[in-house]
PDB file of C-alpha atoms in Angstrom:
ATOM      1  CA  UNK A   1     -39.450 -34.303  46.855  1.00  0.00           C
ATOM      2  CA  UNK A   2     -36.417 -35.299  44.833  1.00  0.00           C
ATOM      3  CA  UNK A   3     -38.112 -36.827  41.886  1.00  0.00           C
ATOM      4  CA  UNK A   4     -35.922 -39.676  41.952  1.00  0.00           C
ATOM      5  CA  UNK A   5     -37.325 -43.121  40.409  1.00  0.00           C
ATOM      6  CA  UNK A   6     -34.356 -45.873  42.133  1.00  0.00           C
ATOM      7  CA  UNK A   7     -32.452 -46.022  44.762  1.00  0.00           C
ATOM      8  CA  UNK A   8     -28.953 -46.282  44.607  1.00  0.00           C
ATOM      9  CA  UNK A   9     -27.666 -49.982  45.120  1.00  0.00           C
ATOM     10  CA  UNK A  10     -25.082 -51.287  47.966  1.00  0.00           C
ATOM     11  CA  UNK A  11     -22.830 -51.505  45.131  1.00  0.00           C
ATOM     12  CA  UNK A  12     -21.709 -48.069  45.318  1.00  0.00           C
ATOM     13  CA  UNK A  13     -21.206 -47.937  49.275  1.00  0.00           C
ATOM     14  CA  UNK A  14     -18.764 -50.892  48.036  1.00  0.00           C
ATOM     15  CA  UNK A  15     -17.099 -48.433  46.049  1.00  0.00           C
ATOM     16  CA  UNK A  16     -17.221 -45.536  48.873  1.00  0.00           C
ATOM     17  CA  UNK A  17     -15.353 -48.546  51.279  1.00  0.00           C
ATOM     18  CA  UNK A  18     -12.426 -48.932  48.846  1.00  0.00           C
ATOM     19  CA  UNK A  19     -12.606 -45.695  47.125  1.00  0.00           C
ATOM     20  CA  UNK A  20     -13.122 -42.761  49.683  1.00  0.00           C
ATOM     21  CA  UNK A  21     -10.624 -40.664  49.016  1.00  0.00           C
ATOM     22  CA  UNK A  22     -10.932 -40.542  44.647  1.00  0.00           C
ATOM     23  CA  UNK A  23     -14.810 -39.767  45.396  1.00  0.00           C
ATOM     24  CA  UNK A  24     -13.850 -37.314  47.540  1.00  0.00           C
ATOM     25  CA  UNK A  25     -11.582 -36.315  45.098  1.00  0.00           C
ATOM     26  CA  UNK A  26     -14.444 -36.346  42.081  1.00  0.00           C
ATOM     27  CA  UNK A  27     -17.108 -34.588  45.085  1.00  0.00           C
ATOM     28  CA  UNK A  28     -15.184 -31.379  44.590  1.00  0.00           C
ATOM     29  CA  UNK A  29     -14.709 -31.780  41.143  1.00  0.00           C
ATOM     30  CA  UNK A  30     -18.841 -31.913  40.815  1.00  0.00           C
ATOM     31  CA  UNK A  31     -19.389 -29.107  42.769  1.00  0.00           C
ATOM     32  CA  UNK A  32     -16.953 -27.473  40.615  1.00  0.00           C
ATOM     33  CA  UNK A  33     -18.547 -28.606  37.140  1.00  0.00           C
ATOM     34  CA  UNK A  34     -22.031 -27.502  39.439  1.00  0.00           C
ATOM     35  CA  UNK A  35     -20.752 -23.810  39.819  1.00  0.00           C
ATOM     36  CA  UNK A  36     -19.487 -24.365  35.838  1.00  0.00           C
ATOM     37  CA  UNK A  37     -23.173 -25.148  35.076  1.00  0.00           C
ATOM     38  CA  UNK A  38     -24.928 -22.318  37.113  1.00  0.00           C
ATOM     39  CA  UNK A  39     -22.776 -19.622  35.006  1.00  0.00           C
ATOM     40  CA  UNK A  40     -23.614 -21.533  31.737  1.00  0.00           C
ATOM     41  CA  UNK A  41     -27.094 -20.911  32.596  1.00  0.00           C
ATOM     42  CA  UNK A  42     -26.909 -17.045  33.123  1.00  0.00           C
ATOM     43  CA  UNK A  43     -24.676 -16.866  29.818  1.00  0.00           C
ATOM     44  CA  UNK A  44     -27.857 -19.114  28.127  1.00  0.00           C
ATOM     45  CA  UNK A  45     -30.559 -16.627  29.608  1.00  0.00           C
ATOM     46  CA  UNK A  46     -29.205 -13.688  30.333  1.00  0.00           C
ATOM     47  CA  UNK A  47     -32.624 -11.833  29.742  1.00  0.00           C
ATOM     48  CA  UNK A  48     -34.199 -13.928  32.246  1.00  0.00           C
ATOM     49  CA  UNK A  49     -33.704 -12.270  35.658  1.00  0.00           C
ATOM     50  CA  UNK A  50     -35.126 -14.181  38.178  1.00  0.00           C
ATOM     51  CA  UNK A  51     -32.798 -16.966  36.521  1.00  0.00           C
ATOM     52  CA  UNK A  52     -29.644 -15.144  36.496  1.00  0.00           C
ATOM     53  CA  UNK A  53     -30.203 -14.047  40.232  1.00  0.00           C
ATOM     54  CA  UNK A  54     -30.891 -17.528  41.396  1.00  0.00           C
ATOM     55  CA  UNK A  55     -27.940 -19.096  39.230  1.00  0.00           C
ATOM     56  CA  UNK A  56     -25.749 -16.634  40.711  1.00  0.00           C
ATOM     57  CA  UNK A  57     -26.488 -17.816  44.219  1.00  0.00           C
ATOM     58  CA  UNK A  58     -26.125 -21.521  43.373  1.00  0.00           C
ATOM     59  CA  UNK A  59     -22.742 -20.697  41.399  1.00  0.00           C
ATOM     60  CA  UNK A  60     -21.690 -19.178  45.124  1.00  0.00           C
ATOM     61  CA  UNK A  61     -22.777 -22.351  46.908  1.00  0.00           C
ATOM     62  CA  UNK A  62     -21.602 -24.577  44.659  1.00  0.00           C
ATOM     63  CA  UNK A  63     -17.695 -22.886  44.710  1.00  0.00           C
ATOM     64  CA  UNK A  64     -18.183 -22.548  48.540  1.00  0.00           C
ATOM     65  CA  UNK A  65     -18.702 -26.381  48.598  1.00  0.00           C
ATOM     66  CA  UNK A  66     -15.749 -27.005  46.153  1.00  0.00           C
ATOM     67  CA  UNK A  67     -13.545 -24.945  48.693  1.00  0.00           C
ATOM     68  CA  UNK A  68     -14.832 -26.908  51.326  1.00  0.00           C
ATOM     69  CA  UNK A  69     -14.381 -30.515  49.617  1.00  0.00           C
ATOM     70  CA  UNK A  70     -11.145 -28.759  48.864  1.00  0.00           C
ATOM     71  CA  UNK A  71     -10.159 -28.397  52.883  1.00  0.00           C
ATOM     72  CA  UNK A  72     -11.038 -31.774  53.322  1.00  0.00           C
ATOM     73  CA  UNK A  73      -8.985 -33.483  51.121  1.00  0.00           C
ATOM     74  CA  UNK A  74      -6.143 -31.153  52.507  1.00  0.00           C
ATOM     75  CA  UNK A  75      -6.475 -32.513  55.812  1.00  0.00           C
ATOM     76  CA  UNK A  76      -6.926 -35.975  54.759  1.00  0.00           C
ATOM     77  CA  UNK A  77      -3.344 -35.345  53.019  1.00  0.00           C
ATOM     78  CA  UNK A  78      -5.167 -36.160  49.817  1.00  0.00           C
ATOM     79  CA  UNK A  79      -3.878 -34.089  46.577  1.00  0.00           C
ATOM     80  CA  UNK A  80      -6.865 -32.883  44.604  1.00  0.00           C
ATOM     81  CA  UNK A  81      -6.467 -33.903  40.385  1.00  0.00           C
ATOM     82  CA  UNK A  82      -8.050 -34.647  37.364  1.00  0.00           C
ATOM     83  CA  UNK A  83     -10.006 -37.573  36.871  1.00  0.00           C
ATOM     84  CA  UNK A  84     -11.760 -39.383  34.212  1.00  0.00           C
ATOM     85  CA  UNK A  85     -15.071 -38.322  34.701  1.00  0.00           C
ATOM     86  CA  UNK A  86     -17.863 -41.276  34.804  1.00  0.00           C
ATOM     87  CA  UNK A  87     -20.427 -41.677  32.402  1.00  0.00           C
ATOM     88  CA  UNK A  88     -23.684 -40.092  34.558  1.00  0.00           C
ATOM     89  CA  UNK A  89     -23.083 -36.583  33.590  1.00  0.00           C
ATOM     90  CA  UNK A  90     -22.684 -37.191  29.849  1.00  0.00           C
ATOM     91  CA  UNK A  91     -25.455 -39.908  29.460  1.00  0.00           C
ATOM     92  CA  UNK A  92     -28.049 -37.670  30.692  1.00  0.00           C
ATOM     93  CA  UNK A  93     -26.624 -34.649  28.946  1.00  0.00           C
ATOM     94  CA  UNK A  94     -27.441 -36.538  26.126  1.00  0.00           C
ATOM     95  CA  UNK A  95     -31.437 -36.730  26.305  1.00  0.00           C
ATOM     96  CA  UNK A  96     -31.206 -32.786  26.106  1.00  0.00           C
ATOM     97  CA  UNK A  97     -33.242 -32.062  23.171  1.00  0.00           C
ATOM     98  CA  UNK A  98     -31.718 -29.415  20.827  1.00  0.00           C
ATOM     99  CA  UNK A  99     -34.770 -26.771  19.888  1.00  0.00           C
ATOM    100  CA  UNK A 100     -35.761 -24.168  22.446  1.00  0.00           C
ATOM    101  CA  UNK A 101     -37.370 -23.673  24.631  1.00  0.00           C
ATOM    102  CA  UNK A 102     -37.031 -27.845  25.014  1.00  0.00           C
ATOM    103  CA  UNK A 103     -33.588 -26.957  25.342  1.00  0.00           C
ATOM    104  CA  UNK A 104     -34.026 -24.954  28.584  1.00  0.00           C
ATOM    105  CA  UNK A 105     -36.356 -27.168  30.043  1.00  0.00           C
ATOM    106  CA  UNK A 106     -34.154 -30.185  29.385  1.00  0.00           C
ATOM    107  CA  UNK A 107     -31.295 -28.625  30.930  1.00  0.00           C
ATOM    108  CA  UNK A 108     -32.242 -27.359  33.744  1.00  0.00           C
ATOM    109  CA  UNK A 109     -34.017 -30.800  34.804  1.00  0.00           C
ATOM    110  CA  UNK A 110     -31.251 -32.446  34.019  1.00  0.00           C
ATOM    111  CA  UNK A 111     -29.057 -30.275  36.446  1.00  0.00           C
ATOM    112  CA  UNK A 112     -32.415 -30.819  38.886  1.00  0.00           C
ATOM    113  CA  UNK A 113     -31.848 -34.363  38.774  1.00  0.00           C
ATOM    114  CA  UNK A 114     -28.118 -34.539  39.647  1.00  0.00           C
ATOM    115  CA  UNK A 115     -28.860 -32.356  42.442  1.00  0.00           C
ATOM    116  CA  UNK A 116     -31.119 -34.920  43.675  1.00  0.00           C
ATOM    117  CA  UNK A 117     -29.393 -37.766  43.169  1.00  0.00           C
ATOM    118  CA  UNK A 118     -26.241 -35.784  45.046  1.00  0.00           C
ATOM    119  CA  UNK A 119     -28.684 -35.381  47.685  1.00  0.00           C
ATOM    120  CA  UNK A 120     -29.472 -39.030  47.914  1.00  0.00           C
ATOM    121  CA  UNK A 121     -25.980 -39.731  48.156  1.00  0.00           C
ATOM    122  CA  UNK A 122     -24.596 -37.486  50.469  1.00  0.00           C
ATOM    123  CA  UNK A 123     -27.365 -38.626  52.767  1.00  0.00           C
ATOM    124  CA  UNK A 124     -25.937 -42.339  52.390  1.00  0.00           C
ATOM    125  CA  UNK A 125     -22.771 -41.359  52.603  1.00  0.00           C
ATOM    126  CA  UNK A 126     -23.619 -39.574  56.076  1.00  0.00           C
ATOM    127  CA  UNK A 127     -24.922 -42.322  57.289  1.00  0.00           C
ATOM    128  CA  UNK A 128     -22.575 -44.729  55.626  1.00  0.00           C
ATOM    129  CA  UNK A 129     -19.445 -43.339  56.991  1.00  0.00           C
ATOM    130  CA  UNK A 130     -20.731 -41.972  60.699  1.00  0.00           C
ATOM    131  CA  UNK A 131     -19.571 -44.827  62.843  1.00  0.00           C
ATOM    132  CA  UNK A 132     -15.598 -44.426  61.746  1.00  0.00           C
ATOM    133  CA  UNK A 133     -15.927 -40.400  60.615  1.00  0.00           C
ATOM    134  CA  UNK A 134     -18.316 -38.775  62.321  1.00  0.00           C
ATOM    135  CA  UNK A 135     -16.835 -35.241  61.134  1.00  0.00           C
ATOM    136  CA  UNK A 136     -17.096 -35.942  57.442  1.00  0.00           C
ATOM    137  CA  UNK A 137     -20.427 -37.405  58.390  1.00  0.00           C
ATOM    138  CA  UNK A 138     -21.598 -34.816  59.597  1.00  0.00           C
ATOM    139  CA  UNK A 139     -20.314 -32.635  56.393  1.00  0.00           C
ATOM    140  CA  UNK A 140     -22.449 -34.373  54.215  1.00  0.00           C
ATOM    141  CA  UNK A 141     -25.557 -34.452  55.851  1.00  0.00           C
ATOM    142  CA  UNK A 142     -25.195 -30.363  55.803  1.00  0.00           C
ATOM    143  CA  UNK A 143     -25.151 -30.320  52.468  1.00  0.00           C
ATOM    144  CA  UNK A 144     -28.219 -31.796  52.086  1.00  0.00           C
ATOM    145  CA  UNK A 145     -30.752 -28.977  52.196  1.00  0.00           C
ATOM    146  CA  UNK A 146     -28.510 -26.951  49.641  1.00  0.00           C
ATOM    147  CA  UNK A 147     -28.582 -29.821  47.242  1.00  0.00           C
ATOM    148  CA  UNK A 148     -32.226 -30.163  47.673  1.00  0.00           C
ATOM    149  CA  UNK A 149     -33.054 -26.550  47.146  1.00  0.00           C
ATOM    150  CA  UNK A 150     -30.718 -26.422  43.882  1.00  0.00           C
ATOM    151  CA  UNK A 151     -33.008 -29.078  42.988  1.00  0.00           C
ATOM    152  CA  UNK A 152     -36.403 -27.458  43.579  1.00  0.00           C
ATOM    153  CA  UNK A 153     -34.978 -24.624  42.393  1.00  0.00           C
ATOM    154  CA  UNK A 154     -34.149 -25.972  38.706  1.00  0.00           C
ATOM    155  CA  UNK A 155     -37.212 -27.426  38.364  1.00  0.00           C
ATOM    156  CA  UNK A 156     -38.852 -24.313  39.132  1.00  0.00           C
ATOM    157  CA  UNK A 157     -36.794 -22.277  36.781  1.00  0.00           C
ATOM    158  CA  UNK A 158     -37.747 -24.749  34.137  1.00  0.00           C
ATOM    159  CA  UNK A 159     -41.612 -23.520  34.322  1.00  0.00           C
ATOM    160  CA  UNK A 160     -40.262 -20.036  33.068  1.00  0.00           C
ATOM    161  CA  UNK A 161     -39.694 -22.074  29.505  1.00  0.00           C
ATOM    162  CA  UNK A 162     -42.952 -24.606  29.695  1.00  0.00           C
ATOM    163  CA  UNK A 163     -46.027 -24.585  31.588  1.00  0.00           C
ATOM    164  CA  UNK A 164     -46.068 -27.049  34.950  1.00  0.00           C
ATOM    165  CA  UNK A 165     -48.041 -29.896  33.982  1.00  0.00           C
ATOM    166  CA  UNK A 166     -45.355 -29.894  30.678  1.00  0.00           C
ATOM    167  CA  UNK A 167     -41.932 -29.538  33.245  1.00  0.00           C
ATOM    168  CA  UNK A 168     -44.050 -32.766  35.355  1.00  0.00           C
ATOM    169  CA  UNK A 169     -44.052 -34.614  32.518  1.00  0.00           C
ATOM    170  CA  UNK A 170     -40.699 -34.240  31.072  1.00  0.00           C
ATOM    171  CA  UNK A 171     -39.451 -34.606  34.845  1.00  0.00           C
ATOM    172  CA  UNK A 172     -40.778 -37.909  35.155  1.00  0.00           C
ATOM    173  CA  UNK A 173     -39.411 -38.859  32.411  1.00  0.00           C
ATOM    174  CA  UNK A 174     -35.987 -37.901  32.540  1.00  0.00           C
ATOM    175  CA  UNK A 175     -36.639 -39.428  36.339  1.00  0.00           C
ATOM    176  CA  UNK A 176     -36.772 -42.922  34.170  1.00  0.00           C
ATOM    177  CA  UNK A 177     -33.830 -42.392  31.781  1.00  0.00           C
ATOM    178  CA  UNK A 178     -31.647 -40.780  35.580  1.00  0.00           C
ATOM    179  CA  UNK A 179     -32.789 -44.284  37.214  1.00  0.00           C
ATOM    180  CA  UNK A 180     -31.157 -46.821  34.362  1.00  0.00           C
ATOM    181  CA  UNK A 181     -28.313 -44.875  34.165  1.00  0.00           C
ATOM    182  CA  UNK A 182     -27.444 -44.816  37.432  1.00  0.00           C
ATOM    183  CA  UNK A 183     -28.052 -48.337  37.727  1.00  0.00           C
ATOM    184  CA  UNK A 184     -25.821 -49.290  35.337  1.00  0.00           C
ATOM    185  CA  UNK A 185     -23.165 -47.663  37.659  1.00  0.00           C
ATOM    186  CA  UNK A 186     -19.779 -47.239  36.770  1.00  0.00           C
ATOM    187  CA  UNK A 187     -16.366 -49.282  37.707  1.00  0.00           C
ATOM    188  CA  UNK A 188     -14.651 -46.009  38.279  1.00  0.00           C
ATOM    189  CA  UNK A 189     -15.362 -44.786  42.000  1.00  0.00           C
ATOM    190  CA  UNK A 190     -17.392 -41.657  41.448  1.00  0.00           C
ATOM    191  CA  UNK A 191     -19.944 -39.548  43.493  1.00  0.00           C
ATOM    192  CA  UNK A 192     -22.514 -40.816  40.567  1.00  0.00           C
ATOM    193  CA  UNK A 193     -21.100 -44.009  39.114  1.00  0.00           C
TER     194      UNK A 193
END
């Protein structure tokens, strides 16, 4: 379902263990640059209504999850900042091809992808953390379904700007490029290093 090609490795629960509270910290800061992305989208293809409509509903979930990321960090006594953002984002920004409608379709599996790979994460993270926070625990594996359908829902989107058997292909392999880069990880503590 998530068209994911790897799995993350234990090496980032490592980093969750001595780094909880700056990927906490960079958590809200994704669903912020999430929300950031949505809008970017309706400004891209305004004339495409169905796309506008749907990015408007992920730009509301996205800043309802920032708030909430937001709350948690408040309670945890945790002040939110900037960070240095990790490489992920950028790197697969970068296999965007310039010429529409390529464009389009590039972007808006690349956004599919980190959706996914959120989704893989948060469900780790659920598990990962239940035995000592069961509360933040259970946070995360709520916001599974929302990541997943931001997911589907790019990839859908993307079908509007190439036909299906085209988006499959380009999908799979983006997939490829999302699985090396995530494997070469990060050293800074991030939600996707």
């Amino acid at each position: 379902m998530l068209h994911l090609q790897s799995e993350s490795a234990a090496r980032w629960l490592e980093q969750v263990d001595q780094n909880l509270d700056e990927i906490l910290i960079d958590h809200a800061h994704c669903e912020r640059k999430a929300a950031s992305t949505a809008m970017n989208f309706i400004n891209a293809y305004a004339e495409n209504r169905d796309l506008c409509r749907e990015m408007k509903r992920i730009v509301e979930e996205e800043l309802e999850h920032f708030e909430m990321v937001l709350d948690i960090l408040e309670k945890r006594g945790v002040a939110f900042r900037r960070l240095t953002p990790g490489p992920y984002g950028k790197d697969l920004n970068e296999l965007v091809r310039s010429q529409e409608p390529d464009r389009a379709v590039d972007r808006l599996l690349v956004a599919s992808l980190i959706e996914a790979r959120s989704c893989e994460r948060f469900s780790l993270l659920a598990e990962h953390v239940r035995p000592r926070e069961p509360e933040l625990a259970d946070f995360y594996a709520g916001l599974f379904e929302s990541e997943a359908r931001h997911h589907t829902t790019y990839v859908r989107l993307a079908e509007y700007f190439a036909p299906r058997e085209t988006v499959r292909d380009r999908l799979n392999q983006l997939s490829a490029c999302e699985a090396e880069i995530i494997a070469a990880g990060s050293p800074l503590p991030r939600m996707h290093s």
